[in-house]
PDB file of C-alpha atoms in Angstrom:
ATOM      1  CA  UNK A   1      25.539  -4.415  -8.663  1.00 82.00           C
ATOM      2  CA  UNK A   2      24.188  -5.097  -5.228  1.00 90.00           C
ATOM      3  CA  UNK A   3      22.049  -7.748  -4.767  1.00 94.00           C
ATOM      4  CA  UNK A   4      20.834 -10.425  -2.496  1.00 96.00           C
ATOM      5  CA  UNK A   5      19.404 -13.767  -3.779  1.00 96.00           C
ATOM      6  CA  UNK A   6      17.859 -16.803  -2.278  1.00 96.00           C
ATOM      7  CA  UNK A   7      17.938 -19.821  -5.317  1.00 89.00           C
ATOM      8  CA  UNK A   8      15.529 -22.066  -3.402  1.00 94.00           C
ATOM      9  CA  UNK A   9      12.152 -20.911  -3.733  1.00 95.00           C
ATOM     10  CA  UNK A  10      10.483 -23.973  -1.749  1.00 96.00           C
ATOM     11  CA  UNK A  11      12.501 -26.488   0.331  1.00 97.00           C
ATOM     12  CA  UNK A  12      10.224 -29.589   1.613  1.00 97.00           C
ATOM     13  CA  UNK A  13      11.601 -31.136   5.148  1.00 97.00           C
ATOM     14  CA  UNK A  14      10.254 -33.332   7.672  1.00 97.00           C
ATOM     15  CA  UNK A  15       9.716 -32.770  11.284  1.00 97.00           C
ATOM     16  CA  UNK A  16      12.658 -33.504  13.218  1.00 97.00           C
ATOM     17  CA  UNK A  17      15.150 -33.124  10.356  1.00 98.00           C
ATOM     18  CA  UNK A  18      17.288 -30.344   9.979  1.00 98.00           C
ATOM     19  CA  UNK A  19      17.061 -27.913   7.205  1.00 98.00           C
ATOM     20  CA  UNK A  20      19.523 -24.955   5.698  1.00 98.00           C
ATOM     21  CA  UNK A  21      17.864 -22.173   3.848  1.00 98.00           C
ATOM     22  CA  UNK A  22      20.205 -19.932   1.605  1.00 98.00           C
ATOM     23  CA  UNK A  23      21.273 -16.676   1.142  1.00 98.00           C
ATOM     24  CA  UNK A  24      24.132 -14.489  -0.977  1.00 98.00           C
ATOM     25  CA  UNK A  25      24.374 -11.763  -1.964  1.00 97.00           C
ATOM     26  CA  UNK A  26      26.616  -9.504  -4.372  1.00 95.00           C
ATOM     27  CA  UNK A  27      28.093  -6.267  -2.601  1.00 93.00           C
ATOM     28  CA  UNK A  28      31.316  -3.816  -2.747  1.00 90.00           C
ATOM     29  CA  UNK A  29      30.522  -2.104   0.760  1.00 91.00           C
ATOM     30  CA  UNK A  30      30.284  -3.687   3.933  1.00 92.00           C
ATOM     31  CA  UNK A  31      26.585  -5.020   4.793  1.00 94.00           C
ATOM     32  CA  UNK A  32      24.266  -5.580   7.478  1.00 96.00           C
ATOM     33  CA  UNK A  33      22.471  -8.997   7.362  1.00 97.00           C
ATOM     34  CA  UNK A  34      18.939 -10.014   8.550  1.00 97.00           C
ATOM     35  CA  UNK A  35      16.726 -13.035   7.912  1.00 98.00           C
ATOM     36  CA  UNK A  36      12.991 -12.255   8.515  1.00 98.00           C
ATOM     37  CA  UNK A  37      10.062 -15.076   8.726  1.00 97.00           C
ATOM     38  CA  UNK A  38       6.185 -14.177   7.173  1.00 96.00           C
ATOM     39  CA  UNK A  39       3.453 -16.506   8.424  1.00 94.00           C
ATOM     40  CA  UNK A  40       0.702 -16.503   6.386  1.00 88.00           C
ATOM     41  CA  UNK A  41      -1.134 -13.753   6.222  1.00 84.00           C
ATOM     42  CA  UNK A  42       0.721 -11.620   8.259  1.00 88.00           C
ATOM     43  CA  UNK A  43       3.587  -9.295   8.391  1.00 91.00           C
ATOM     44  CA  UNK A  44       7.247 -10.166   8.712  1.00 95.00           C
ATOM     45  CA  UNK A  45       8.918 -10.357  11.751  1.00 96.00           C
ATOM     46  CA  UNK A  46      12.696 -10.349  12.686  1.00 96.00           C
ATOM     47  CA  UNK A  47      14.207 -13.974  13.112  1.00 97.00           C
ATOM     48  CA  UNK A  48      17.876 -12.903  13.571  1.00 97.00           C
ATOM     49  CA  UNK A  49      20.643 -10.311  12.472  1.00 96.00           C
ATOM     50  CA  UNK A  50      24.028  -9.662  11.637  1.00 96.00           C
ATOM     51  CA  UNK A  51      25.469  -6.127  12.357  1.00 94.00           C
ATOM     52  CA  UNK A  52      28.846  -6.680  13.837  1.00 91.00           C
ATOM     53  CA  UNK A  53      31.016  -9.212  15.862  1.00 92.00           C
ATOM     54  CA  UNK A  54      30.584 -12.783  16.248  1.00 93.00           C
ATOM     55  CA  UNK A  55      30.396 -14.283  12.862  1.00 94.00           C
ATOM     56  CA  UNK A  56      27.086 -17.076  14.199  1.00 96.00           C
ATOM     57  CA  UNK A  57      24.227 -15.400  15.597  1.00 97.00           C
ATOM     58  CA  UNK A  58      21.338 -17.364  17.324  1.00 97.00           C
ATOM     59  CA  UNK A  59      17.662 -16.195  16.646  1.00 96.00           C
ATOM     60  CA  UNK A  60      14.303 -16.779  18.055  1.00 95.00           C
ATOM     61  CA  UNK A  61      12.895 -20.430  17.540  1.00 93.00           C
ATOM     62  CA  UNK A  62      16.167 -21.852  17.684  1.00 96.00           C
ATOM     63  CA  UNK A  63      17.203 -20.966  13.759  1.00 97.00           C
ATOM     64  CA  UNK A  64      21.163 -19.869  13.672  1.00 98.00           C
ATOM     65  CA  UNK A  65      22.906 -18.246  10.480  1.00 98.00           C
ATOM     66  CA  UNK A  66      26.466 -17.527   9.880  1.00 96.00           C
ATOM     67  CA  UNK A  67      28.235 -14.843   8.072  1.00 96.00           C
ATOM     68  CA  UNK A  68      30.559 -15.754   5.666  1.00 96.00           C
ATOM     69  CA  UNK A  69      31.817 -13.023   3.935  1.00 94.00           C
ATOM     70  CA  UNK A  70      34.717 -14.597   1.982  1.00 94.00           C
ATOM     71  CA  UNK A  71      31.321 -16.881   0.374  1.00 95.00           C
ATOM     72  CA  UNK A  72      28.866 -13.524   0.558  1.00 96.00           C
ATOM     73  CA  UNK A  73      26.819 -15.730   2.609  1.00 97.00           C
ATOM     74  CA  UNK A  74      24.122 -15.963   5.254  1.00 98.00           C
ATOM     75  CA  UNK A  75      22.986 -19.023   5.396  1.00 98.00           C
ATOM     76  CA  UNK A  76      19.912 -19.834   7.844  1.00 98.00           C
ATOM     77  CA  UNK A  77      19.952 -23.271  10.117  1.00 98.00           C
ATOM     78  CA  UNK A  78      17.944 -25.044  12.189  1.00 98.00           C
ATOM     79  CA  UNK A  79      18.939 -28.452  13.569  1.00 97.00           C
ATOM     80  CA  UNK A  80      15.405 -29.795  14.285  1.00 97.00           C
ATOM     81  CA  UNK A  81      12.041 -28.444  12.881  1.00 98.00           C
ATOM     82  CA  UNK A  82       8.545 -28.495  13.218  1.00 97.00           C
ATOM     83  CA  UNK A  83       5.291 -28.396  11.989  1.00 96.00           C
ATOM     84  CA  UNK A  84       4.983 -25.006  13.301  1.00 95.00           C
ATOM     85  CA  UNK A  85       8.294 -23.494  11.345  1.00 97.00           C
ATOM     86  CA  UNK A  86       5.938 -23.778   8.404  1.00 97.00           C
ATOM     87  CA  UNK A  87       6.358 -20.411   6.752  1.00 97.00           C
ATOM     88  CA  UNK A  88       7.969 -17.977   3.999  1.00 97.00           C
ATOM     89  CA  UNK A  89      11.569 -16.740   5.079  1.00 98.00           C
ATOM     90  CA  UNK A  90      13.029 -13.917   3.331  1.00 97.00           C
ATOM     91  CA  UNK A  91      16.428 -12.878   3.883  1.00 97.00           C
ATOM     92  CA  UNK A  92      17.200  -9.224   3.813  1.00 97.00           C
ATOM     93  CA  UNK A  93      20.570  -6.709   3.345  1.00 96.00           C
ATOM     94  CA  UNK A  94      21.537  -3.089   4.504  1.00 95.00           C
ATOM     95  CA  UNK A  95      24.205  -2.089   2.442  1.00 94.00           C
ATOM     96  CA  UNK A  96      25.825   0.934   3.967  1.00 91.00           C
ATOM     97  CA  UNK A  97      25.684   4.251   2.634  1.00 85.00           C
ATOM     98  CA  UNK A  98      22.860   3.497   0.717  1.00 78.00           C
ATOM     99  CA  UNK A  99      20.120   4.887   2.843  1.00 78.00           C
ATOM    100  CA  UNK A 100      19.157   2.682   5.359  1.00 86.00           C
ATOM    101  CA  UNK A 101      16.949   0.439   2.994  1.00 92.00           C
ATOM    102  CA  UNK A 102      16.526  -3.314   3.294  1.00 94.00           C
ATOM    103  CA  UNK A 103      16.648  -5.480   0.074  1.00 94.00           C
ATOM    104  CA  UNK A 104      15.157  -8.764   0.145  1.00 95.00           C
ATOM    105  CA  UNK A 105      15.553 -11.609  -1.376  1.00 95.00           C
ATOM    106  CA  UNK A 106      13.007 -13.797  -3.449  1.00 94.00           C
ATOM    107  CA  UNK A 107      12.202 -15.961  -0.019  1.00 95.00           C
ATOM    108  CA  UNK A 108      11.780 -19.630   0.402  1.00 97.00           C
ATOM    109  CA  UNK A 109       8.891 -21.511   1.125  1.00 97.00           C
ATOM    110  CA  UNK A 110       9.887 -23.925   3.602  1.00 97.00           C
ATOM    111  CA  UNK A 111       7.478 -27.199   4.351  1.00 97.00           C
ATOM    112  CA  UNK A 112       7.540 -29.040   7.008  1.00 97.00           C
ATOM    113  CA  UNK A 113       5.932 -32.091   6.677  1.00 96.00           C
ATOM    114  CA  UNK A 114       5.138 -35.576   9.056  1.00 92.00           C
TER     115      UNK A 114
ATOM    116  CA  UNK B   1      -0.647   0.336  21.365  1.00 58.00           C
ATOM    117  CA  UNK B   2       3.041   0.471  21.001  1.00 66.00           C
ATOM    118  CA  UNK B   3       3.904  -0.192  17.133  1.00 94.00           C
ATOM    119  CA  UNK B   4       3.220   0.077  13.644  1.00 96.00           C
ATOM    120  CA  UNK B   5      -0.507   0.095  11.958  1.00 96.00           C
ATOM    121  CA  UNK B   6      -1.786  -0.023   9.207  1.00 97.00           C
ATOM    122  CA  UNK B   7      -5.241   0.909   7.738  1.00 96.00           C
ATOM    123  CA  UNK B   8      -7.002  -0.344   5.911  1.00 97.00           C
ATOM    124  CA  UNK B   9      -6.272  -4.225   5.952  1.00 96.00           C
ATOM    125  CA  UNK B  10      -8.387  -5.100   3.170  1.00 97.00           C
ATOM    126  CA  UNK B  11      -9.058  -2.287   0.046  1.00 98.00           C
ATOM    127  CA  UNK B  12     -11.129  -3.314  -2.754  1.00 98.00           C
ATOM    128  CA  UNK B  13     -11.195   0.018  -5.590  1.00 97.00           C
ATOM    129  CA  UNK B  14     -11.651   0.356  -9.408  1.00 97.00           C
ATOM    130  CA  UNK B  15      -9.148   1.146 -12.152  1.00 98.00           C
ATOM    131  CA  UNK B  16      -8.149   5.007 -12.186  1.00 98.00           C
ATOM    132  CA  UNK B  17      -9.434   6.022  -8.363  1.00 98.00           C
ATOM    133  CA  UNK B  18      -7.153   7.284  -6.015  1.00 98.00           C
ATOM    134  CA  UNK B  19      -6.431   5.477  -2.714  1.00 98.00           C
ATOM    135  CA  UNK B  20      -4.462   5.871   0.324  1.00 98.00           C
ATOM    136  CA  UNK B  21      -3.056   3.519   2.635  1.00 98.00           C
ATOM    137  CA  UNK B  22      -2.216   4.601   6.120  1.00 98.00           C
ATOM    138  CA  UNK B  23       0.999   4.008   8.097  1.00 98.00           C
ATOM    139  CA  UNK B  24       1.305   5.096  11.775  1.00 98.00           C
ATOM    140  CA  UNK B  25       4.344   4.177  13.856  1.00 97.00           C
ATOM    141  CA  UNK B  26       4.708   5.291  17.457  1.00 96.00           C
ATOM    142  CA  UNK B  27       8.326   4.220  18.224  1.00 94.00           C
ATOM    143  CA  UNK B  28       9.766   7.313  16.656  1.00 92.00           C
ATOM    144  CA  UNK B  29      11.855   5.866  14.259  1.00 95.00           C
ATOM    145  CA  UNK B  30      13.220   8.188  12.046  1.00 95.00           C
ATOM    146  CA  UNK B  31      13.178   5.733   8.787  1.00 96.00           C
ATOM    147  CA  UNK B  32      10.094   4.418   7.449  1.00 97.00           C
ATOM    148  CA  UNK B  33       9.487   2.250   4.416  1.00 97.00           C
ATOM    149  CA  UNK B  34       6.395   1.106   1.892  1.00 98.00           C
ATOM    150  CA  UNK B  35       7.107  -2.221   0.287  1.00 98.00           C
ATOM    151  CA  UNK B  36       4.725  -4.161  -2.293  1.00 98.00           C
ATOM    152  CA  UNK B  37       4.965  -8.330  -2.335  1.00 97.00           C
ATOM    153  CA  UNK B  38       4.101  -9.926  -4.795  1.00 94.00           C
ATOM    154  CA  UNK B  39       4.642 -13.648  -5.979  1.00 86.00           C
ATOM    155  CA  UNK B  40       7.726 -14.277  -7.105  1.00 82.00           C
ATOM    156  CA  UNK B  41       9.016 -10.809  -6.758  1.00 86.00           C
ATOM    157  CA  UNK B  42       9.719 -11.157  -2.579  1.00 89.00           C
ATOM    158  CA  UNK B  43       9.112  -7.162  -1.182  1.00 95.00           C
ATOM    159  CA  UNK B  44      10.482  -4.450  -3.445  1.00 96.00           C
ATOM    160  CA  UNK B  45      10.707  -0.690  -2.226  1.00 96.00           C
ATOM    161  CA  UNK B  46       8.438   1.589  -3.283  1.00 98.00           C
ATOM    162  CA  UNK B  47       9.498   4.842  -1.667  1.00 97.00           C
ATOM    163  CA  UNK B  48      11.436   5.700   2.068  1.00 96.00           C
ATOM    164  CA  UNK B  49      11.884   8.139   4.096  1.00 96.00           C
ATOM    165  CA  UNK B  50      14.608   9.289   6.290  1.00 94.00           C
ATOM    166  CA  UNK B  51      12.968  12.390   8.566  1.00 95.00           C
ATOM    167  CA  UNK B  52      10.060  14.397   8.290  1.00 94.00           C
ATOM    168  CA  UNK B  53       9.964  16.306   5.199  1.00 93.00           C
ATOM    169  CA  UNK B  54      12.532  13.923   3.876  1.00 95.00           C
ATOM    170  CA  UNK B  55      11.247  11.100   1.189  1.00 96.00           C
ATOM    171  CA  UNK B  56      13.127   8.993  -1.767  1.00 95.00           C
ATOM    172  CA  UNK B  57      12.898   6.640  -4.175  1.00 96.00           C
ATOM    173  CA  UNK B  58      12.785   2.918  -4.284  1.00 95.00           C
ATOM    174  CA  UNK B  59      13.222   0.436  -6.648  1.00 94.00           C
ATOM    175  CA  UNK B  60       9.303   0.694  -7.774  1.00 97.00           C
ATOM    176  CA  UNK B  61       7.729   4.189  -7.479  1.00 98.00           C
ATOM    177  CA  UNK B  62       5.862   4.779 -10.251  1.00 97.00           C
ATOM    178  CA  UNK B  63       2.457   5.661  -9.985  1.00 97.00           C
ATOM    179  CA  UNK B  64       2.755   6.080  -6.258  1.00 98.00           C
ATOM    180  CA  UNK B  65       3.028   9.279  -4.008  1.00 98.00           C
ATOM    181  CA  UNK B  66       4.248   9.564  -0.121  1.00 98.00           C
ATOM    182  CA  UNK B  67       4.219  12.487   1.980  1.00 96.00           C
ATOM    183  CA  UNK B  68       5.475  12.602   5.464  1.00 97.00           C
ATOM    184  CA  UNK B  69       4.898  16.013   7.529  1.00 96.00           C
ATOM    185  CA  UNK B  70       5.124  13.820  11.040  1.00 95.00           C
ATOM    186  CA  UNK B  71       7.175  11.477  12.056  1.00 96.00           C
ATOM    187  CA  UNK B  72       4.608   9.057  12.744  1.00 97.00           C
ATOM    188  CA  UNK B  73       3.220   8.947   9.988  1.00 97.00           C
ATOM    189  CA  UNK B  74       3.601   7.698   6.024  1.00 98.00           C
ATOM    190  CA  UNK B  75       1.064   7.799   4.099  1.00 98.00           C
ATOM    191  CA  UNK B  76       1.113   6.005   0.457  1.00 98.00           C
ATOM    192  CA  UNK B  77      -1.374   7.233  -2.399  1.00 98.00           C
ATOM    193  CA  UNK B  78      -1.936   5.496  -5.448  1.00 98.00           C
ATOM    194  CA  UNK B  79      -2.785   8.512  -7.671  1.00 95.00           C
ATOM    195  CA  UNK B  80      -4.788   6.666 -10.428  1.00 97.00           C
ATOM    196  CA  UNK B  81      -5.163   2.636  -9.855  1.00 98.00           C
ATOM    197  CA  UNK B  82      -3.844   0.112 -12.309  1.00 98.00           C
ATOM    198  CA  UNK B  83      -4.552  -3.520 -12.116  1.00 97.00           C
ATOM    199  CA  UNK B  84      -0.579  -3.938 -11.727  1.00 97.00           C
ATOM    200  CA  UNK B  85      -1.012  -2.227  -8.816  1.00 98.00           C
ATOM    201  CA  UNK B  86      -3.063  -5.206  -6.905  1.00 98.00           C
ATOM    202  CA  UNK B  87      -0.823  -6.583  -4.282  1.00 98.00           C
ATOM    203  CA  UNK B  88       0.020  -6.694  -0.669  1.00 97.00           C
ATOM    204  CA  UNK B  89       1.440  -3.536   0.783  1.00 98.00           C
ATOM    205  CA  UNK B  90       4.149  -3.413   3.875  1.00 97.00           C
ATOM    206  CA  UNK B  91       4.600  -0.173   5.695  1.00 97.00           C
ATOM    207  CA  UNK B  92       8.093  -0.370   7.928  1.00 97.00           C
ATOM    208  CA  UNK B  93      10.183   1.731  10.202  1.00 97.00           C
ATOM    209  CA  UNK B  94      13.199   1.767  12.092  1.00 95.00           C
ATOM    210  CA  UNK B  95      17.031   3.219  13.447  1.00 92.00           C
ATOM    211  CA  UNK B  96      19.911   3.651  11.687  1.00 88.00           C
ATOM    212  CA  UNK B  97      21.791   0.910  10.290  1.00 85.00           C
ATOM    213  CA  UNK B  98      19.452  -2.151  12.464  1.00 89.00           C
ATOM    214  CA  UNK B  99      16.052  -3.781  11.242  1.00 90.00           C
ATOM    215  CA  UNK B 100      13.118  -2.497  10.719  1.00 93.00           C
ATOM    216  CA  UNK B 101       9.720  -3.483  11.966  1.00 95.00           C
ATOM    217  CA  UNK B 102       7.126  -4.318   9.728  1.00 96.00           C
ATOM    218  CA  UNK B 103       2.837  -3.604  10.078  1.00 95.00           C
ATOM    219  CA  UNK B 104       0.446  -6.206   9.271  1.00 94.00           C
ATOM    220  CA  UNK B 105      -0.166  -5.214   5.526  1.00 95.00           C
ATOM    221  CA  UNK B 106      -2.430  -4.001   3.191  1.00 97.00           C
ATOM    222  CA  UNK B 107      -4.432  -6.297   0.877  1.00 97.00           C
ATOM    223  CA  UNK B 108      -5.011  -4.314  -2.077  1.00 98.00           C
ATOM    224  CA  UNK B 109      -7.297  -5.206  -4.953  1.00 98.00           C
ATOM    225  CA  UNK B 110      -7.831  -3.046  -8.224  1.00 98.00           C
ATOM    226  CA  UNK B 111     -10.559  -4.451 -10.063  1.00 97.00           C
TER     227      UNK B 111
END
């Protein structure tokens, strides 16, 4: 079965430190890989993406994730937060041939505190 | 403006009315989506659509309708509102095979 799932539902940090949200998922085709961020009350908006090549792709406000598809992982990184990353990530997979449709995981809560 | 809108933001209705939510994109992506988030459950997929004329499935459709004559647009009716139905309602679109670009949401509340 395909799936995608994010075990940490909240993950306390404090400013400055850095902080590793995670993401697998289960899948027998190849997959496209995306990790969205929701501020509160708003919609989601893209952070970063897999779709092909280098394994390490760099998003906006310095968060990173690799591809590890031996681990069917895409883990999200960011060496040094802040106040501001405050938010609910959600991590998100394409797997081909099955219509174009994102599936999201459960998302983390991430809290940045002083 | 260049986007994705939705309307309304905020929908207050009773058990067993009908109600539509509005989706208008004007990138001309040929996929759009409706999602529903709820606590604990992340966004699941109500219905998608590939082209005009062209709608599926998600992983929650029941008790929900979608039409889409135009590209632009995706409309989602609740046929007869249930309380289960209260929750926060993503309209999407996008390519082939890249991300897609969510609207602001719908607050829905079925009292």
């Amino acid at each position: 079965a395909q799936s995608v799932t994010q075990l940490d539902s909240q993950v306390p940090v404090f400013e400055e430190a850095p902080v590793e949200l995670r993401c697998n998922y289960s899948s027998s085709v190849s997959v496209y890989l995306f990790w969205y961020v929701q501020y509160p009350n708003q919609g989601l908006q893209l952070l970063l993406k897999y779709l092909s090549g280098s394994t390490l792709v760099k998003g906006i406000n310095g968060f990173e994730a690799e591809f590890n598809k031996s681990q069917t992982s895409f883990h999200l990184r960011k060496p040094s937060v802040h106040i501001s990353d405050t938010a609910e990530y959600f991590c998100a997979v394409i797997f081909t041939g099955g219509g174009n449709k994102l599936t999201f995981g459960t998302g983390t809560q991430l809290k940045v505190e002083l | 403006d260049a986007g994705i809108t939705q309307s309304p933001r905020y929908k207050i209705t009773e058990t067993g009315r009908q109600v539509t939510l509005m989706c208008h994109q004007t990138w001309s992506h040929s996929y759009m989506f409706w999602y529903r988030q709820d606590l604990g459950h992340g966004l699941r997929l109500i219905y998608y659509s590939a082209a005009a004329d062209i709608t599926d499935k998600g992983e929650v459709p029941d008790g929900y309708v979608v039409s889409r004559s135009k590209t632009e647009n995706f409309p989602l009716t609740l046929e007869s509102a249930t309380r289960s139905q209260t929750s926060v309602y993503f309209c999407a679109s996008g390519r082939q095979n890249t991300e897609a670009f969510f609207g602001q949401g719908t607050r829905l509340t079925v009292v």
